[in-house]
Amino acid sequence: EQCSRIVNALLRALEDYNVDRRGDVGSWCRIAALDGFTSLILLCDELPEEESNRLFSSLSGTKVVGGFIKQLAEKLDAVRLHSAKCLRKILLRADD
């Protein structure tokens, strides 16, 4: 249940488009969510298979991948770039 709470919080953060006098502060949340998902997905590689399967099943893969792809189409260059770097890290299991 804790894993699904974390995943749901990160999914909500990917939808944060709040703006205030400082600009698009929601982009900070979206970037943090991308980092969080990247860490969770890479963590799955390091866990025993049973725990990895439990964590990965709570990641709700379609929504997570959709969230990453949505950020790839973002207006802000920084968010698009960060999403691409995170996806690259996941797909290639590479550190930047």
PDB file of C-alpha atoms in Angstrom:
ATOM      1  CA  GLU A   1       0.000   0.000   0.000  1.00  0.00           C
ATOM      2  CA  GLN A   2       2.851   2.414   0.754  1.00  0.00           C
ATOM      3  CA  CYS A   3       4.276   1.859  -2.726  1.00  0.00           C
ATOM      4  CA  SER A   4       0.958   2.708  -4.348  1.00  0.00           C
ATOM      5  CA  ARG A   5       0.705   5.873  -2.224  1.00  0.00           C
ATOM      6  CA  ILE A   6       4.134   6.970  -3.422  1.00  0.00           C
ATOM      7  CA  VAL A   7       3.293   6.161  -7.035  1.00  0.00           C
ATOM      8  CA  ASN A   8      -0.008   8.050  -6.832  1.00  0.00           C
ATOM      9  CA  ALA A   9       1.707  11.077  -5.292  1.00  0.00           C
ATOM     10  CA  LEU A  10       4.303  11.078  -8.081  1.00  0.00           C
ATOM     11  CA  LEU A  11       1.587  10.706 -10.728  1.00  0.00           C
ATOM     12  CA  ARG A  12      -0.224  13.734  -9.248  1.00  0.00           C
ATOM     13  CA  ALA A  13       3.041  15.678  -9.267  1.00  0.00           C
ATOM     14  CA  LEU A  14       3.406  14.969 -13.001  1.00  0.00           C
ATOM     15  CA  GLU A  15       0.116  16.858 -13.450  1.00  0.00           C
ATOM     16  CA  ASP A  16       1.188  19.944 -11.457  1.00  0.00           C
ATOM     17  CA  TYR A  17       0.948  23.066 -13.599  1.00  0.00           C
ATOM     18  CA  ASN A  18       0.788  25.673 -10.820  1.00  0.00           C
ATOM     19  CA  VAL A  19       2.024  29.141 -11.675  1.00  0.00           C
ATOM     20  CA  ASP A  20       2.730  32.017  -9.318  1.00  0.00           C
ATOM     21  CA  ARG A  21       4.815  35.193  -9.375  1.00  0.00           C
ATOM     22  CA  ARG A  22       7.947  33.039  -9.734  1.00  0.00           C
ATOM     23  CA  GLY A  23       6.642  31.429 -12.906  1.00  0.00           C
ATOM     24  CA  ASP A  24       5.799  27.784 -13.571  1.00  0.00           C
ATOM     25  CA  VAL A  25       6.523  26.341 -10.131  1.00  0.00           C
ATOM     26  CA  GLY A  26       4.660  23.179 -11.120  1.00  0.00           C
ATOM     27  CA  SER A  27       7.573  22.351 -13.406  1.00  0.00           C
ATOM     28  CA  TRP A  28       9.719  21.847 -10.297  1.00  0.00           C
ATOM     29  CA  CYS A  29       7.233  19.233  -9.086  1.00  0.00           C
ATOM     30  CA  ARG A  30       7.115  17.539 -12.484  1.00  0.00           C
ATOM     31  CA  ILE A  31      10.916  17.325 -12.613  1.00  0.00           C
ATOM     32  CA  ALA A  32      11.039  15.930  -9.068  1.00  0.00           C
ATOM     33  CA  ALA A  33       8.391  13.347  -9.995  1.00  0.00           C
ATOM     34  CA  LEU A  34      10.442  12.266 -13.013  1.00  0.00           C
ATOM     35  CA  ASP A  35      13.443  11.797 -10.721  1.00  0.00           C
ATOM     36  CA  GLY A  36      11.319   9.858  -8.241  1.00  0.00           C
ATOM     37  CA  PHE A  37       9.969   7.485 -10.863  1.00  0.00           C
ATOM     38  CA  THR A  38      13.429   7.006 -12.333  1.00  0.00           C
ATOM     39  CA  SER A  39      14.808   6.074  -8.920  1.00  0.00           C
ATOM     40  CA  LEU A  40      11.939   3.669  -8.224  1.00  0.00           C
ATOM     41  CA  ILE A  41      12.290   1.940 -11.571  1.00  0.00           C
ATOM     42  CA  LEU A  42      16.059   1.597 -11.229  1.00  0.00           C
ATOM     43  CA  LEU A  43      15.572   0.323  -7.671  1.00  0.00           C
ATOM     44  CA  CYS A  44      13.564  -2.568  -9.088  1.00  0.00           C
ATOM     45  CA  ASP A  45      16.774  -3.852 -10.704  1.00  0.00           C
ATOM     46  CA  GLU A  46      18.545  -4.019  -7.353  1.00  0.00           C
ATOM     47  CA  LEU A  47      15.822  -5.784  -5.346  1.00  0.00           C
ATOM     48  CA  PRO A  48      15.166  -9.513  -5.088  1.00  0.00           C
ATOM     49  CA  GLU A  49      12.762 -10.618  -7.814  1.00  0.00           C
ATOM     50  CA  GLU A  50       9.724 -10.999  -5.527  1.00  0.00           C
ATOM     51  CA  GLU A  51      10.080  -7.506  -4.068  1.00  0.00           C
ATOM     52  CA  SER A  52      10.894  -6.057  -7.458  1.00  0.00           C
ATOM     53  CA  ASN A  53       7.725  -7.550  -8.955  1.00  0.00           C
ATOM     54  CA  ARG A  54       5.617  -6.160  -6.104  1.00  0.00           C
ATOM     55  CA  LEU A  55       7.096  -2.668  -6.445  1.00  0.00           C
ATOM     56  CA  PHE A  56       6.937  -2.698 -10.230  1.00  0.00           C
ATOM     57  CA  SER A  57       3.307  -3.836 -10.277  1.00  0.00           C
ATOM     58  CA  SER A  58       2.400  -0.842  -8.117  1.00  0.00           C
ATOM     59  CA  LEU A  59       4.089   1.497 -10.598  1.00  0.00           C
ATOM     60  CA  SER A  60       1.042   1.325 -12.879  1.00  0.00           C
ATOM     61  CA  GLY A  61       3.269   1.141 -15.952  1.00  0.00           C
ATOM     62  CA  THR A  62       0.934   2.649 -18.532  1.00  0.00           C
ATOM     63  CA  LYS A  63       0.331   5.778 -16.477  1.00  0.00           C
ATOM     64  CA  VAL A  64       4.026   6.177 -15.676  1.00  0.00           C
ATOM     65  CA  VAL A  65       5.142   5.787 -19.288  1.00  0.00           C
ATOM     66  CA  GLY A  66       2.339   8.109 -20.381  1.00  0.00           C
ATOM     67  CA  GLY A  67       3.510  10.673 -17.843  1.00  0.00           C
ATOM     68  CA  PHE A  68       7.064  10.535 -19.162  1.00  0.00           C
ATOM     69  CA  ILE A  69       5.864  10.883 -22.763  1.00  0.00           C
ATOM     70  CA  LYS A  70       3.615  13.801 -21.829  1.00  0.00           C
ATOM     71  CA  GLN A  71       6.624  15.573 -20.316  1.00  0.00           C
ATOM     72  CA  LEU A  72       8.565  14.951 -23.534  1.00  0.00           C
ATOM     73  CA  ALA A  73       5.971  17.139 -25.277  1.00  0.00           C
ATOM     74  CA  GLU A  74       6.156  19.866 -22.619  1.00  0.00           C
ATOM     75  CA  LYS A  75       6.564  23.539 -23.611  1.00  0.00           C
ATOM     76  CA  LEU A  76       9.475  24.098 -21.251  1.00  0.00           C
ATOM     77  CA  ASP A  77      12.821  22.960 -22.625  1.00  0.00           C
ATOM     78  CA  ALA A  78      14.126  22.075 -19.154  1.00  0.00           C
ATOM     79  CA  VAL A  79      11.240  19.679 -18.495  1.00  0.00           C
ATOM     80  CA  ARG A  80      11.491  18.061 -21.934  1.00  0.00           C
ATOM     81  CA  LEU A  81      15.235  17.600 -21.548  1.00  0.00           C
ATOM     82  CA  HIS A  82      14.918  16.200 -18.037  1.00  0.00           C
ATOM     83  CA  SER A  83      12.253  13.728 -19.139  1.00  0.00           C
ATOM     84  CA  ALA A  84      14.448  12.558 -22.005  1.00  0.00           C
ATOM     85  CA  LYS A  85      17.439  12.118 -19.680  1.00  0.00           C
ATOM     86  CA  CYS A  86      15.374  10.114 -17.200  1.00  0.00           C
ATOM     87  CA  LEU A  87      13.972   7.872 -19.930  1.00  0.00           C
ATOM     88  CA  ARG A  88      17.459   7.349 -21.315  1.00  0.00           C
ATOM     89  CA  LYS A  89      18.736   6.435 -17.869  1.00  0.00           C
ATOM     90  CA  ILE A  90      15.910   3.914 -17.435  1.00  0.00           C
ATOM     91  CA  LEU A  91      16.187   2.376 -20.879  1.00  0.00           C
ATOM     92  CA  LEU A  92      19.971   2.144 -20.924  1.00  0.00           C
ATOM     93  CA  ARG A  93      20.455   1.775 -17.159  1.00  0.00           C
ATOM     94  CA  ALA A  94      23.096   4.494 -17.532  1.00  0.00           C
ATOM     95  CA  ASP A  95      24.162   7.147 -15.023  1.00  0.00           C
ATOM     96  CA  ASP A  96      24.563  10.782 -16.050  1.00  0.00           C
TER      97      ASP A  96
END
